[in-house]
PDB file of C-alpha atoms in Angstrom:
ATOM      1  CA  SER A  13      10.671   0.028  12.558  1.00  0.00           C
ATOM      2  CA  GLN A  14      10.784   0.969   8.921  1.00  0.00           C
ATOM      3  CA  GLN A  15      13.961   0.673   6.962  1.00  0.00           C
ATOM      4  CA  GLY A  16      12.707   2.592   3.921  1.00  0.00           C
ATOM      5  CA  GLU A  17      10.581   5.659   3.459  1.00  0.00           C
ATOM      6  CA  GLU A  18       9.299   6.381  -0.028  1.00  0.00           C
ATOM      7  CA  ASP A  19       8.634   9.789  -1.431  1.00  0.00           C
ATOM      8  CA  PRO A  20       6.222  10.899  -2.765  1.00  0.00           C
ATOM      9  CA  GLN A  21       3.406   8.858  -1.276  1.00  0.00           C
ATOM     10  CA  ALA A  22       1.366   9.272  -4.428  1.00  0.00           C
ATOM     11  CA  LEU A  23       2.301  10.265  -7.961  1.00  0.00           C
ATOM     12  CA  SER A  24       0.013  10.815 -10.932  1.00  0.00           C
ATOM     13  CA  ILE A  25       1.441  11.247 -14.434  1.00  0.00           C
ATOM     14  CA  GLN A  26       0.455  10.927 -18.084  1.00  0.00           C
ATOM     15  CA  GLU A  27       1.465   7.969 -20.197  1.00  0.00           C
ATOM     16  CA  GLY A  28       4.831   8.560 -21.797  1.00  0.00           C
ATOM     17  CA  GLU A  29       6.166  10.705 -18.973  1.00  0.00           C
ATOM     18  CA  ASN A  30       8.918   9.625 -16.627  1.00  0.00           C
ATOM     19  CA  ALA A  31       8.197   8.769 -12.999  1.00  0.00           C
ATOM     20  CA  THR A  32      10.732   9.204 -10.229  1.00  0.00           C
ATOM     21  CA  MET A  33      10.295   7.767  -6.777  1.00  0.00           C
ATOM     22  CA  ASN A  34      12.672   8.243  -3.898  1.00  0.00           C
ATOM     23  CA  CYS A  35      13.511   6.130  -0.904  1.00  0.00           C
ATOM     24  CA  SER A  36      15.441   7.027   2.217  1.00  0.00           C
ATOM     25  CA  TYR A  37      16.634   4.501   4.737  1.00  0.00           C
ATOM     26  CA  LYS A  38      17.994   4.591   8.247  1.00  0.00           C
ATOM     27  CA  THR A  39      20.699   2.045   8.893  1.00  0.00           C
ATOM     28  CA  SER A  40      23.590   0.894   6.754  1.00  0.00           C
ATOM     29  CA  ILE A  41      22.633  -1.771   4.247  1.00  0.00           C
ATOM     30  CA  ASN A  42      24.448  -4.099   1.903  1.00  0.00           C
ATOM     31  CA  ASN A  43      21.676  -3.967  -0.655  1.00  0.00           C
ATOM     32  CA  LEU A  44      18.364  -2.295  -1.386  1.00  0.00           C
ATOM     33  CA  GLN A  45      15.509  -3.745  -3.374  1.00  0.00           C
ATOM     34  CA  TRP A  46      12.568  -2.277  -5.223  1.00  0.00           C
ATOM     35  CA  TYR A  47       9.264  -4.070  -5.602  1.00  0.00           C
ATOM     36  CA  ARG A  48       6.001  -3.388  -7.402  1.00  0.00           C
ATOM     37  CA  GLN A  49       2.583  -4.347  -6.109  1.00  0.00           C
ATOM     38  CA  ASN A  50      -0.578  -4.173  -8.140  1.00  0.00           C
ATOM     39  CA  SER A  51      -3.697  -3.580  -6.111  1.00  0.00           C
ATOM     40  CA  GLY A  52      -4.592  -6.604  -3.998  1.00  0.00           C
ATOM     41  CA  ARG A  53      -1.776  -8.703  -5.406  1.00  0.00           C
ATOM     42  CA  GLY A  54       1.614  -9.971  -4.300  1.00  0.00           C
ATOM     43  CA  LEU A  55       4.894  -8.207  -4.811  1.00  0.00           C
ATOM     44  CA  VAL A  56       7.001  -8.411  -7.921  1.00  0.00           C
ATOM     45  CA  HIS A  57      10.735  -8.007  -7.524  1.00  0.00           C
ATOM     46  CA  LEU A  58      12.030  -5.276  -9.822  1.00  0.00           C
ATOM     47  CA  ILE A  59      15.662  -4.714  -9.072  1.00  0.00           C
ATOM     48  CA  LEU A  60      18.332  -5.164  -6.404  1.00  0.00           C
ATOM     49  CA  ILE A  61      21.184  -2.726  -6.057  1.00  0.00           C
ATOM     50  CA  ARG A  62      24.157  -3.472  -3.884  1.00  0.00           C
ATOM     51  CA  SER A  63      25.894  -1.007  -1.601  1.00  0.00           C
ATOM     52  CA  ASN A  64      28.945  -0.877  -3.875  1.00  0.00           C
ATOM     53  CA  GLU A  65      26.817   0.022  -6.899  1.00  0.00           C
ATOM     54  CA  ARG A  66      25.722   3.558  -7.729  1.00  0.00           C
ATOM     55  CA  GLU A  67      23.358   2.895 -10.587  1.00  0.00           C
ATOM     56  CA  LYS A  68      21.604  -0.052 -12.157  1.00  0.00           C
ATOM     57  CA  HIS A  69      19.384  -0.440 -15.190  1.00  0.00           C
ATOM     58  CA  SER A  70      16.724  -2.941 -16.123  1.00  0.00           C
ATOM     59  CA  GLY A  71      14.678  -2.185 -19.216  1.00  0.00           C
ATOM     60  CA  ARG A  72      12.827   1.063 -18.569  1.00  0.00           C
ATOM     61  CA  LEU A  73      13.890   1.068 -14.936  1.00  0.00           C
ATOM     62  CA  ARG A  74      16.849   2.923 -13.543  1.00  0.00           C
ATOM     63  CA  VAL A  75      17.800   2.727  -9.887  1.00  0.00           C
ATOM     64  CA  THR A  76      20.396   4.840  -8.156  1.00  0.00           C
ATOM     65  CA  LEU A  77      21.878   4.434  -4.709  1.00  0.00           C
ATOM     66  CA  ASP A  78      23.651   7.062  -2.639  1.00  0.00           C
ATOM     67  CA  THR A  79      24.959   5.411   0.498  1.00  0.00           C
ATOM     68  CA  SER A  80      26.322   8.686   1.860  1.00  0.00           C
ATOM     69  CA  LYS A  81      22.819  10.129   1.867  1.00  0.00           C
ATOM     70  CA  LYS A  82      21.160   6.792   2.611  1.00  0.00           C
ATOM     71  CA  SER A  83      18.834   7.269  -0.316  1.00  0.00           C
ATOM     72  CA  SER A  84      17.809   5.550  -3.503  1.00  0.00           C
ATOM     73  CA  SER A  85      15.665   6.499  -6.456  1.00  0.00           C
ATOM     74  CA  LEU A  86      13.647   4.523  -8.963  1.00  0.00           C
ATOM     75  CA  LEU A  87      13.079   6.058 -12.369  1.00  0.00           C
ATOM     76  CA  ILE A  88      10.556   4.595 -14.771  1.00  0.00           C
ATOM     77  CA  THR A  89      10.993   6.032 -18.242  1.00  0.00           C
ATOM     78  CA  ALA A  90       8.292   6.312 -20.895  1.00  0.00           C
ATOM     79  CA  SER A  91       5.639   5.183 -18.456  1.00  0.00           C
ATOM     80  CA  ARG A  92       2.669   3.089 -19.501  1.00  0.00           C
ATOM     81  CA  ALA A  93      -0.779   2.667 -18.004  1.00  0.00           C
ATOM     82  CA  ALA A  94       0.306  -0.855 -16.990  1.00  0.00           C
ATOM     83  CA  ASP A  95       2.928   0.687 -14.702  1.00  0.00           C
ATOM     84  CA  THR A  96       0.125   1.828 -12.423  1.00  0.00           C
ATOM     85  CA  ALA A  97       0.898   0.177  -9.091  1.00  0.00           C
ATOM     86  CA  SER A  98       2.445   0.790  -5.698  1.00  0.00           C
ATOM     87  CA  TYR A  99       6.219   0.755  -5.533  1.00  0.00           C
ATOM     88  CA  PHE A 100       8.145  -0.187  -2.421  1.00  0.00           C
ATOM     89  CA  CYS A 101      11.760  -0.051  -1.473  1.00  0.00           C
ATOM     90  CA  ALA A 102      13.010  -2.569   1.036  1.00  0.00           C
ATOM     91  CA  GLY A 103      16.212  -3.009   2.932  1.00  0.00           C
ATOM     92  CA  PRO A 104      17.561  -5.794   5.101  1.00  0.00           C
ATOM     93  CA  LYS A 105      16.568  -5.532   8.716  1.00  0.00           C
ATOM     94  CA  GLY A 106      19.468  -4.362  10.805  1.00  0.00           C
ATOM     95  CA  GLY A 107      21.669  -4.056   7.743  1.00  0.00           C
ATOM     96  CA  SER A 108      22.174  -7.797   7.389  1.00  0.00           C
ATOM     97  CA  GLN A 109      20.845 -10.244   4.856  1.00  0.00           C
ATOM     98  CA  GLY A 110      17.517 -11.812   5.481  1.00  0.00           C
ATOM     99  CA  ASN A 111      14.468 -10.034   6.725  1.00  0.00           C
ATOM    100  CA  LEU A 112      13.252  -7.180   4.591  1.00  0.00           C
ATOM    101  CA  ILE A 113      11.757  -4.069   6.054  1.00  0.00           C
ATOM    102  CA  PHE A 114       9.487  -2.167   3.705  1.00  0.00           C
ATOM    103  CA  GLY A 115       8.631   1.479   3.396  1.00  0.00           C
ATOM    104  CA  LYS A 116       5.067   2.698   2.957  1.00  0.00           C
ATOM    105  CA  GLY A 117       5.329   2.802  -0.790  1.00  0.00           C
ATOM    106  CA  THR A 118       4.592   5.234  -3.570  1.00  0.00           C
ATOM    107  CA  LYS A 119       1.307   4.809  -5.341  1.00  0.00           C
ATOM    108  CA  LEU A 120       1.876   5.549  -9.007  1.00  0.00           C
ATOM    109  CA  SER A 121      -1.013   6.276 -11.319  1.00  0.00           C
ATOM    110  CA  VAL A 122      -0.295   6.495 -15.040  1.00  0.00           C
ATOM    111  CA  LYS A 123      -3.149   7.946 -17.033  1.00  0.00           C
ATOM    112  CA  PRO A 124      -3.595   6.909 -20.654  1.00  0.00           C
TER     113      PRO A 124
ATOM    114  CA  GLY B   3      12.150 -16.741 -12.593  1.00  0.00           C
ATOM    115  CA  ALA B   4      11.410 -18.154  -9.183  1.00  0.00           C
ATOM    116  CA  VAL B   5       7.729 -18.762  -8.466  1.00  0.00           C
ATOM    117  CA  VAL B   6       6.029 -18.784  -5.104  1.00  0.00           C
ATOM    118  CA  SER B   7       2.419 -19.822  -4.723  1.00  0.00           C
ATOM    119  CA  GLN B   8      -0.039 -19.353  -1.909  1.00  0.00           C
ATOM    120  CA  HIS B   9      -3.195 -21.223  -1.143  1.00  0.00           C
ATOM    121  CA  PRO B  10      -5.914 -20.264  -0.697  1.00  0.00           C
ATOM    122  CA  SER B  11      -5.949 -16.910  -2.459  1.00  0.00           C
ATOM    123  CA  TRP B  12      -8.806 -15.769  -0.288  1.00  0.00           C
ATOM    124  CA  VAL B  13     -10.789 -17.167   2.596  1.00  0.00           C
ATOM    125  CA  ILE B  14     -13.792 -16.130   4.623  1.00  0.00           C
ATOM    126  CA  CYS B  15     -14.280 -17.757   7.995  1.00  0.00           C
ATOM    127  CA  LYS B  16     -16.282 -17.392  11.158  1.00  0.00           C
ATOM    128  CA  SER B  17     -14.799 -15.903  14.275  1.00  0.00           C
ATOM    129  CA  GLY B  18     -13.193 -18.550  16.445  1.00  0.00           C
ATOM    130  CA  THR B  19     -12.160 -20.884  13.670  1.00  0.00           C
ATOM    131  CA  SER B  20      -8.609 -21.596  12.542  1.00  0.00           C
ATOM    132  CA  VAL B  21      -7.331 -20.951   9.059  1.00  0.00           C
ATOM    133  CA  LYS B  22      -4.275 -22.471   7.421  1.00  0.00           C
ATOM    134  CA  ILE B  23      -2.418 -20.722   4.614  1.00  0.00           C
ATOM    135  CA  GLU B  24       0.161 -22.542   2.522  1.00  0.00           C
ATOM    136  CA  CYS B  25       3.196 -21.037   0.875  1.00  0.00           C
ATOM    137  CA  ARG B  26       5.119 -23.076  -1.682  1.00  0.00           C
ATOM    138  CA  SER B  27       8.244 -22.411  -3.675  1.00  0.00           C
ATOM    139  CA  LEU B  28       7.501 -24.110  -6.983  1.00  0.00           C
ATOM    140  CA  ASP B  29      10.800 -24.224  -8.820  1.00  0.00           C
ATOM    141  CA  PHE B  30      13.425 -23.721  -6.154  1.00  0.00           C
ATOM    142  CA  GLN B  31      14.285 -24.792  -2.648  1.00  0.00           C
ATOM    143  CA  ALA B  32      13.776 -22.206   0.045  1.00  0.00           C
ATOM    144  CA  THR B  33      15.713 -22.479   3.256  1.00  0.00           C
ATOM    145  CA  THR B  34      14.003 -19.393   4.560  1.00  0.00           C
ATOM    146  CA  MET B  35      10.455 -18.181   4.155  1.00  0.00           C
ATOM    147  CA  PHE B  36       8.969 -15.000   5.496  1.00  0.00           C
ATOM    148  CA  TRP B  37       5.405 -14.138   6.442  1.00  0.00           C
ATOM    149  CA  TYR B  38       4.044 -10.620   6.151  1.00  0.00           C
ATOM    150  CA  ARG B  39       0.686  -9.034   6.694  1.00  0.00           C
ATOM    151  CA  GLN B  40      -0.586  -5.957   4.981  1.00  0.00           C
ATOM    152  CA  PHE B  41      -3.520  -3.780   5.964  1.00  0.00           C
ATOM    153  CA  PRO B  42      -5.323  -1.735   3.298  1.00  0.00           C
ATOM    154  CA  LYS B  43      -3.166   1.032   1.882  1.00  0.00           C
ATOM    155  CA  GLN B  44      -0.371   0.144   4.277  1.00  0.00           C
ATOM    156  CA  SER B  45       3.062  -1.314   3.879  1.00  0.00           C
ATOM    157  CA  LEU B  46       4.032  -4.902   4.514  1.00  0.00           C
ATOM    158  CA  MET B  47       4.772  -5.759   8.108  1.00  0.00           C
ATOM    159  CA  LEU B  48       7.068  -8.688   8.748  1.00  0.00           C
ATOM    160  CA  MET B  49       5.453 -11.182  11.096  1.00  0.00           C
ATOM    161  CA  ALA B  50       7.965 -13.995  11.275  1.00  0.00           C
ATOM    162  CA  THR B  51      10.922 -15.689   9.661  1.00  0.00           C
ATOM    163  CA  SER B  52      10.665 -19.394   9.064  1.00  0.00           C
ATOM    164  CA  ASN B  53      13.684 -21.644   8.583  1.00  0.00           C
ATOM    165  CA  GLU B  54      13.265 -25.190   7.380  1.00  0.00           C
ATOM    166  CA  GLY B  55      13.389 -27.677  10.215  1.00  0.00           C
ATOM    167  CA  SER B  56      13.545 -25.151  13.025  1.00  0.00           C
ATOM    168  CA  LYS B  57      11.236 -22.910  14.992  1.00  0.00           C
ATOM    169  CA  ALA B  58      10.115 -19.675  13.463  1.00  0.00           C
ATOM    170  CA  THR B  59      11.432 -16.358  14.687  1.00  0.00           C
ATOM    171  CA  TYR B  60       8.615 -13.939  15.419  1.00  0.00           C
ATOM    172  CA  GLU B  61       8.769 -10.174  15.261  1.00  0.00           C
ATOM    173  CA  GLN B  62       8.013  -8.162  18.338  1.00  0.00           C
ATOM    174  CA  GLY B  63       4.303  -7.917  18.989  1.00  0.00           C
ATOM    175  CA  VAL B  64       3.363 -10.988  16.948  1.00  0.00           C
ATOM    176  CA  GLU B  65       1.829 -13.738  19.048  1.00  0.00           C
ATOM    177  CA  LYS B  66       3.446 -17.065  18.214  1.00  0.00           C
ATOM    178  CA  ASP B  67       0.566 -19.031  19.698  1.00  0.00           C
ATOM    179  CA  LYS B  68      -1.850 -17.073  17.558  1.00  0.00           C
ATOM    180  CA  PHE B  69       0.068 -17.387  14.313  1.00  0.00           C
ATOM    181  CA  LEU B  70       1.504 -20.878  14.094  1.00  0.00           C
ATOM    182  CA  ILE B  71       4.198 -21.355  11.495  1.00  0.00           C
ATOM    183  CA  ASN B  72       5.488 -24.668  10.235  1.00  0.00           C
ATOM    184  CA  HIS B  73       8.295 -25.058   7.705  1.00  0.00           C
ATOM    185  CA  ALA B  74       8.450 -28.809   7.276  1.00  0.00           C
ATOM    186  CA  SER B  75      10.203 -28.942   3.924  1.00  0.00           C
ATOM    187  CA  LEU B  76      12.361 -26.813   1.660  1.00  0.00           C
ATOM    188  CA  THR B  77       9.372 -25.972  -0.497  1.00  0.00           C
ATOM    189  CA  LEU B  78       6.509 -25.531   1.953  1.00  0.00           C
ATOM    190  CA  SER B  79       5.711 -23.280   4.877  1.00  0.00           C
ATOM    191  CA  THR B  80       2.305 -22.927   6.488  1.00  0.00           C
ATOM    192  CA  LEU B  81       0.790 -20.164   8.573  1.00  0.00           C
ATOM    193  CA  THR B  82      -2.170 -21.071  10.767  1.00  0.00           C
ATOM    194  CA  VAL B  83      -4.234 -18.280  12.223  1.00  0.00           C
ATOM    195  CA  THR B  84      -5.734 -19.859  15.316  1.00  0.00           C
ATOM    196  CA  SER B  85      -9.058 -18.810  16.792  1.00  0.00           C
ATOM    197  CA  ALA B  86      -9.368 -16.058  14.222  1.00  0.00           C
ATOM    198  CA  HIS B  87     -11.081 -12.807  15.115  1.00  0.00           C
ATOM    199  CA  PRO B  88     -12.265  -9.953  12.886  1.00  0.00           C
ATOM    200  CA  GLU B  89      -9.127  -7.949  13.707  1.00  0.00           C
ATOM    201  CA  ASP B  90      -7.081 -10.724  12.073  1.00  0.00           C
ATOM    202  CA  SER B  91      -8.678  -9.872   8.741  1.00  0.00           C
ATOM    203  CA  SER B  92      -5.832  -8.822   6.514  1.00  0.00           C
ATOM    204  CA  PHE B  93      -3.773  -9.642   3.446  1.00  0.00           C
ATOM    205  CA  TYR B  94      -1.134 -12.235   4.273  1.00  0.00           C
ATOM    206  CA  ILE B  95       1.869 -12.534   1.967  1.00  0.00           C
ATOM    207  CA  CYS B  96       4.717 -15.005   2.111  1.00  0.00           C
ATOM    208  CA  SER B  97       8.100 -14.768   0.495  1.00  0.00           C
ATOM    209  CA  ALA B  98      10.918 -17.214  -0.004  1.00  0.00           C
ATOM    210  CA  ARG B  99      14.651 -16.978  -0.342  1.00  0.00           C
ATOM    211  CA  SER B 100      16.507 -19.590  -2.332  1.00  0.00           C
ATOM    212  CA  LEU B 101      18.889 -22.223  -1.013  1.00  0.00           C
ATOM    213  CA  GLY B 102      21.824 -20.337  -2.475  1.00  0.00           C
ATOM    214  CA  GLY B 103      21.215 -17.548  -0.028  1.00  0.00           C
ATOM    215  CA  GLU B 104      20.651 -14.809  -2.563  1.00  0.00           C
ATOM    216  CA  GLU B 105      19.340 -11.567  -1.183  1.00  0.00           C
ATOM    217  CA  THR B 106      16.317 -11.465  -3.455  1.00  0.00           C
ATOM    218  CA  GLN B 107      13.054 -12.605  -1.948  1.00  0.00           C
ATOM    219  CA  TYR B 108      10.298 -13.943  -4.160  1.00  0.00           C
ATOM    220  CA  PHE B 109       6.793 -13.204  -3.068  1.00  0.00           C
ATOM    221  CA  GLY B 110       3.610 -15.186  -3.275  1.00  0.00           C
ATOM    222  CA  PRO B 111       0.407 -13.640  -4.612  1.00  0.00           C
ATOM    223  CA  GLY B 112      -1.032 -13.202  -1.136  1.00  0.00           C
ATOM    224  CA  THR B 113      -4.025 -14.562   0.758  1.00  0.00           C
ATOM    225  CA  ARG B 114      -6.878 -12.313   1.714  1.00  0.00           C
ATOM    226  CA  LEU B 115      -8.475 -13.349   4.996  1.00  0.00           C
ATOM    227  CA  LEU B 116     -11.842 -12.051   6.114  1.00  0.00           C
ATOM    228  CA  VAL B 117     -13.041 -13.090   9.545  1.00  0.00           C
ATOM    229  CA  LEU B 118     -16.720 -12.507  10.182  1.00  0.00           C
TER     230      LEU B 118
END
């Protein structure tokens, strides 16, 4: 079963615009992680946000977490063509540390 | 940052043969490694969790005799697809979690398997 569901499934924007992706999850978690995957490649860890955190920043990335709504968002500011990739949220299976369960991902396309 | 490698990066084999995929943590010790498979335009599906020195834990629906996992050291786990069939063609990705037990998993670049 999936822990995370991303929304939208696909997003196309112009370079310089901001991109927002959302993730909803089912069971209680102690952390949620966001990953990026370029086509046909492995996953790159972007950011981990813990259940006691509401917002976290890393460069042009901003992640929020609302545990009451069981949702998280990833904001990429001032997007670049190189940001074109699929973005996944992942939560621990069964709410505990260890196995990650991934959502279907949001495919982001940034046009130059 | 932590680096995980996979070998080979891609492999083509005939139906009925076995294929071994290696996953190595290059600059850290991994007590736990995970194996995922990903079909085109799909999400990652966890296949099994591998702990060093013990038997792997397989997810429901994953045949343990079909997908043999060995985690002989803190830096190496192998996945062997036995008697591969065309339906086993997929993108296999491993990840590793460090000895300190941090939540972050570091992923390998993936291995693309094509069974003819």
